Coordinates of C-alpha atoms in Angstrom, one line a residue:
T1 CA 38.0 -63.8 94.3
I2 CA 38.3 -67.0 96.3
T3 CA 38.6 -65.2 99.6
A4 CA 35.5 -63.1 98.9
F5 CA 33.6 -66.2 97.7
S6 CA 34.6 -68.0 100.9
M7 CA 33.4 -65.2 103.1
L8 CA 30.0 -65.1 101.4
N9 CA 29.7 -68.9 101.8
R10 CA 30.5 -68.6 105.5
L11 CA 27.8 -65.9 106.0
N12 CA 25.4 -68.3 104.3
D13 CA 26.5 -71.2 106.5
A14 CA 26.1 -69.0 109.6
G15 CA 22.4 -68.5 108.7
Y16 CA 22.4 -64.9 107.5
R17 CA 19.6 -64.0 105.0
Q18 CA 20.7 -63.7 101.4
E19 CA 20.0 -59.9 101.4
D20 CA 22.3 -59.6 104.4
Q21 CA 25.2 -61.5 102.9
K22 CA 27.3 -58.5 101.9
L23 CA 31.0 -57.8 101.5
L24 CA 32.5 -54.3 101.5
S25 CA 35.6 -53.8 99.4
F26 CA 37.8 -50.8 99.0
T27 CA 39.5 -49.9 95.7
D28 CA 41.2 -46.8 94.5
N29 CA 38.9 -46.1 91.5
R30 CA 35.6 -47.0 90.0
Q31 CA 37.1 -48.7 87.0
D32 CA 38.9 -51.3 89.2
A33 CA 35.8 -51.8 91.3
A34 CA 33.7 -52.5 88.1
L35 CA 36.3 -54.8 86.7
Q36 CA 36.5 -56.8 90.0
A37 CA 32.7 -57.0 90.3
G38 CA 32.4 -58.2 86.7
H39 CA 35.2 -60.8 87.2
F40 CA 33.5 -62.0 90.4
N41 CA 30.1 -62.4 88.7
D42 CA 31.7 -64.3 85.8
F43 CA 33.6 -66.5 88.2
V44 CA 30.4 -67.4 90.1
Q45 CA 28.4 -68.2 86.9
V46 CA 31.2 -70.4 85.5
V47 CA 31.7 -72.3 88.7
R48 CA 28.0 -72.8 89.2
L49 CA 27.5 -74.1 85.6
R50 CA 30.5 -76.5 86.0
A51 CA 29.2 -77.7 89.4
G52 CA 25.9 -78.4 87.7
I53 CA 27.6 -80.4 85.0
R54 CA 29.6 -82.4 87.5
K55 CA 26.6 -83.1 89.7
A56 CA 24.5 -84.1 86.6
L57 CA 27.2 -86.6 85.7
E58 CA 27.3 -88.1 89.2
L59 CA 23.5 -88.5 89.2
A60 CA 23.3 -90.0 85.7
P61 CA 23.1 -93.7 85.0
N62 CA 26.6 -95.1 84.8
Q63 CA 27.8 -91.6 85.4
T64 CA 27.4 -91.0 81.6
L65 CA 25.5 -88.2 79.8
T66 CA 25.0 -87.8 76.0
Y67 CA 24.6 -84.7 73.9
A68 CA 20.8 -85.3 73.9
T69 CA 20.4 -85.5 77.7
L70 CA 23.0 -82.9 78.9
G71 CA 20.7 -79.8 79.1
E72 CA 17.9 -81.6 81.1
A73 CA 20.4 -83.3 83.4
I74 CA 22.2 -80.0 84.3
F75 CA 18.8 -78.3 84.8
K76 CA 17.8 -81.0 87.3
A77 CA 21.1 -80.9 89.1
L78 CA 21.1 -77.1 89.5
A79 CA 17.5 -77.1 90.8
V80 CA 17.3 -73.3 90.1
P81 CA 13.9 -71.9 91.3
F82 CA 11.6 -70.7 88.5
T83 CA 11.6 -67.1 89.7
E84 CA 15.4 -67.0 89.4
F85 CA 15.5 -68.0 85.7
G86 CA 12.0 -67.3 84.4
N87 CA 11.4 -63.8 83.1
R88 CA 8.2 -63.2 85.0
N89 CA 7.4 -62.2 88.6
E90 CA 5.5 -65.3 89.6
E91 CA 5.3 -68.9 88.6
P92 CA 2.8 -69.6 85.7
Q93 CA -0.6 -71.2 86.6
F94 CA -0.5 -73.6 83.6
A95 CA 1.9 -76.5 83.6
S96 CA 2.4 -76.2 79.8
V97 CA 3.6 -72.6 80.1
R98 CA 6.0 -73.6 82.8
D99 CA 7.3 -76.4 80.5
D100 CA 8.0 -73.9 77.8
Y101 CA 10.2 -71.8 80.2
E102 CA 12.0 -74.9 81.6
R103 CA 12.7 -76.2 78.1
C104 CA 14.1 -72.8 77.1
F105 CA 16.3 -72.8 80.2
Q106 CA 17.5 -76.4 79.4
D107 CA 18.5 -75.3 75.9
Y108 CA 20.4 -72.3 77.4
L109 CA 22.3 -74.6 79.7
L110 CA 23.1 -76.9 76.8
Y111 CA 24.6 -74.1 74.8
R112 CA 26.6 -72.9 77.8
A113 CA 27.9 -76.4 78.6
I114 CA 29.0 -77.1 75.0
A115 CA 30.7 -73.7 74.8
D116 CA 32.5 -74.3 78.1
L117 CA 33.7 -77.8 77.1
R118 CA 35.4 -76.5 73.9
R119 CA 39.1 -75.6 74.1
S120 CA 39.3 -73.2 77.1
W121 CA 41.7 -70.3 77.2
R122 CA 40.8 -69.3 80.8
I123 CA 44.2 -69.5 82.5
V124 CA 42.9 -69.5 86.1
L125 CA 39.7 -71.4 85.3
P126 CA 40.5 -74.4 83.1
N127 CA 37.4 -76.4 82.3
L128 CA 36.3 -79.7 83.7
E129 CA 37.9 -81.8 81.0
Q130 CA 41.2 -80.0 81.4
C131 CA 41.0 -80.6 85.2
G132 CA 40.4 -84.3 84.7
L133 CA 36.9 -84.1 86.3
L134 CA 35.2 -85.6 83.2
T135 CA 36.0 -87.4 80.0
V136 CA 34.5 -86.8 76.6
T137 CA 34.2 -89.9 74.4
Y138 CA 32.5 -90.8 71.1
A139 CA 29.5 -93.0 70.6
D140 CA 30.1 -96.4 69.0
L141 CA 33.9 -95.6 68.6
D142 CA 34.8 -99.3 69.4
R143 CA 32.6 -100.7 66.7
R144 CA 33.5 -98.1 64.1
A145 CA 37.2 -98.2 64.7
A146 CA 37.1 -102.0 64.2
D147 CA 35.2 -101.7 60.9
A148 CA 36.9 -103.5 57.9
A149 CA 36.6 -100.2 55.9
W150 CA 39.8 -99.1 57.7
N151 CA 41.9 -102.2 56.7
S152 CA 43.1 -100.8 53.4
F153 CA 43.5 -97.2 54.7
P154 CA 47.1 -95.9 54.8
L155 CA 48.5 -95.6 58.3
I156 CA 45.3 -96.3 60.2
G157 CA 44.8 -99.8 58.6
D158 CA 48.2 -100.9 60.1
L159 CA 47.3 -99.9 63.6
K160 CA 46.1 -102.3 66.4
L161 CA 42.6 -101.6 67.5
D162 CA 43.5 -99.7 70.7
E163 CA 46.0 -97.5 68.7
R164 CA 43.4 -97.0 65.9
K165 CA 40.8 -95.9 68.4
E166 CA 43.2 -93.4 70.1
F167 CA 44.3 -92.0 66.7
I168 CA 40.7 -91.5 65.4
S169 CA 39.6 -90.1 68.8
T170 CA 42.4 -87.5 68.6
I171 CA 41.2 -86.4 65.2
L172 CA 37.6 -86.0 66.5
D173 CA 39.0 -84.1 69.6
F174 CA 40.6 -81.7 67.2
F175 CA 37.2 -80.9 65.6
R176 CA 35.4 -80.8 69.0
L177 CA 37.9 -78.6 70.8
E178 CA 38.0 -76.1 67.9
Y179 CA 34.2 -76.0 68.1
A180 CA 33.8 -77.5 64.6
I181 CA 30.7 -79.5 65.4
H182 CA 27.4 -79.8 63.7
S183 CA 23.7 -80.0 64.9
E184 CA 20.7 -79.4 62.8
N185 CA 18.7 -78.8 66.0
Y186 CA 21.0 -76.3 67.6
L187 CA 24.0 -75.1 65.6
T188 CA 22.8 -73.9 62.2
L189 CA 22.7 -70.1 61.8
S190 CA 18.9 -70.0 61.7
K191 CA 18.6 -72.1 64.9
I192 CA 21.1 -70.0 66.7
K193 CA 19.2 -66.8 65.9
E194 CA 16.0 -68.4 67.0
Y195 CA 17.4 -69.5 70.3
E196 CA 19.0 -66.1 71.0
K197 CA 15.5 -64.6 70.6
H198 CA 13.9 -67.2 72.9
F199 CA 16.5 -66.7 75.6
R200 CA 16.1 -63.0 75.7
E201 CA 12.3 -63.3 75.8
L202 CA 11.8 -66.0 78.4
L203 CA 14.9 -66.0 80.7
R204 CA 15.9 -63.6 83.4
A205 CA 19.2 -61.7 83.6
R206 CA 22.1 -63.8 85.0
W207 CA 20.6 -66.9 83.2
T208 CA 20.3 -65.3 79.8
L209 CA 22.5 -63.7 77.1
D210 CA 24.1 -60.3 77.9
R211 CA 22.8 -57.3 76.0
N212 CA 25.2 -57.5 73.1
E213 CA 26.1 -61.1 73.4
E214 CA 25.6 -63.6 70.5
L215 CA 25.8 -67.4 70.6
R216 CA 29.0 -68.6 69.1
E217 CA 28.6 -70.1 65.6
P218 CA 30.5 -73.3 64.9
F219 CA 33.9 -73.2 63.2
F220 CA 34.7 -75.0 59.9
I221 CA 37.8 -77.0 59.3
R222 CA 39.3 -76.3 55.9
Y223 CA 42.4 -77.1 53.9
D224 CA 42.8 -74.1 51.6
P225 CA 43.0 -70.5 52.9
L226 CA 39.7 -68.6 52.9
H227 CA 39.0 -65.4 50.9
K228 CA 39.0 -62.3 53.1
S229 CA 35.3 -61.8 52.4
A230 CA 34.4 -65.2 54.0
R231 CA 31.7 -64.7 56.7
F232 CA 32.5 -67.7 58.9
S233 CA 35.2 -68.7 61.3
S234 CA 37.5 -71.6 60.4
K235 CA 40.7 -73.5 61.4
S236 CA 43.2 -75.1 59.1
M237 CA 44.0 -78.8 58.7
G238 CA 46.9 -78.1 56.4
P239 CA 50.4 -79.6 56.8
A240 CA 51.5 -76.7 59.2
S241 CA 48.3 -76.8 61.3
A242 CA 48.1 -78.5 64.7
L243 CA 46.3 -81.5 63.1
G244 CA 49.0 -81.7 60.4
K245 CA 51.8 -81.6 62.9
F246 CA 50.1 -84.3 65.1
I247 CA 49.8 -86.7 62.2
K248 CA 53.4 -86.2 61.0
L249 CA 54.8 -86.5 64.5
Y250 CA 52.7 -89.7 65.0
V251 CA 54.2 -91.2 61.8
R252 CA 57.8 -90.4 63.0
Q253 CA 57.4 -91.6 66.5
N254 CA 55.8 -94.9 65.5
D255 CA 58.2 -95.4 62.5
I256 CA 55.3 -95.9 60.1
D257 CA 56.2 -96.2 56.4
I258 CA 54.1 -93.5 54.8
D259 CA 55.2 -90.5 52.8
L260 CA 53.3 -87.3 53.8
K261 CA 55.5 -84.8 52.1
G262 CA 54.2 -82.2 49.6
P263 CA 51.0 -83.2 47.8
N264 CA 50.9 -86.6 49.5
Y265 CA 49.7 -85.0 52.7
R266 CA 46.7 -83.4 51.0
V267 CA 45.7 -86.7 49.4
F268 CA 45.9 -88.4 52.8
I269 CA 44.0 -85.8 54.8
E270 CA 41.2 -85.4 52.2
R271 CA 40.8 -89.2 52.1
L272 CA 40.8 -89.2 56.0
M273 CA 38.1 -86.5 56.1
T274 CA 36.0 -88.5 53.6
M275 CA 36.1 -91.4 56.0

């Protein structure tokens, strides 16, 4: 994939027209050829999106973006021509119509970026955070971690401010990386269905959802097991979960005097979730 990508880039650098930038590959059957073509197209789309995120960060004030500005910033950084993403053969005459298409494309990029920044299982394509090319932090964490409301809280109340910030941030990371995040504007079921419809109507193939693709719904973090008939995805925060193991290991490594055995863990985690 890297070799093919490099060859196409060199053809572009040498001044060949886009329609002449071709690569002939020999495989022993059609299934392998289709698999390789699909993998290559996916690779290009993923890398292009991540390049857009990285460039948007570099151009942003203080090299910092928020959830609210991410989609527009990636859109400006990618600078994709209208005819490449808009689902019409020519640019619209009215600026307001063009704005509708651009806003839809920005929302699409936001969804893609959020999904790409969750816990990534792509072995050969770890995401930007896993590669150390960006850092995700939480708004007002300094002020909220220093709040007196924590002082009487078990475990966290005894930590120094830097340790407290790190502990709370790890809890928030667990939610974010498991895609257990909430947004009334984007991530409710009704909003997801609405955006799926808009993307298919206004955006062109390559910059829209695949035929049978659906936007990922957020996960829920829960303590008790779900009934088999439950219609939503979830992750556990019980004592044997990744979160539970982290908290217990943290207590042991830092020699903190707190009993998290049996029902004590549930009391602690439910109180922590309330905070």
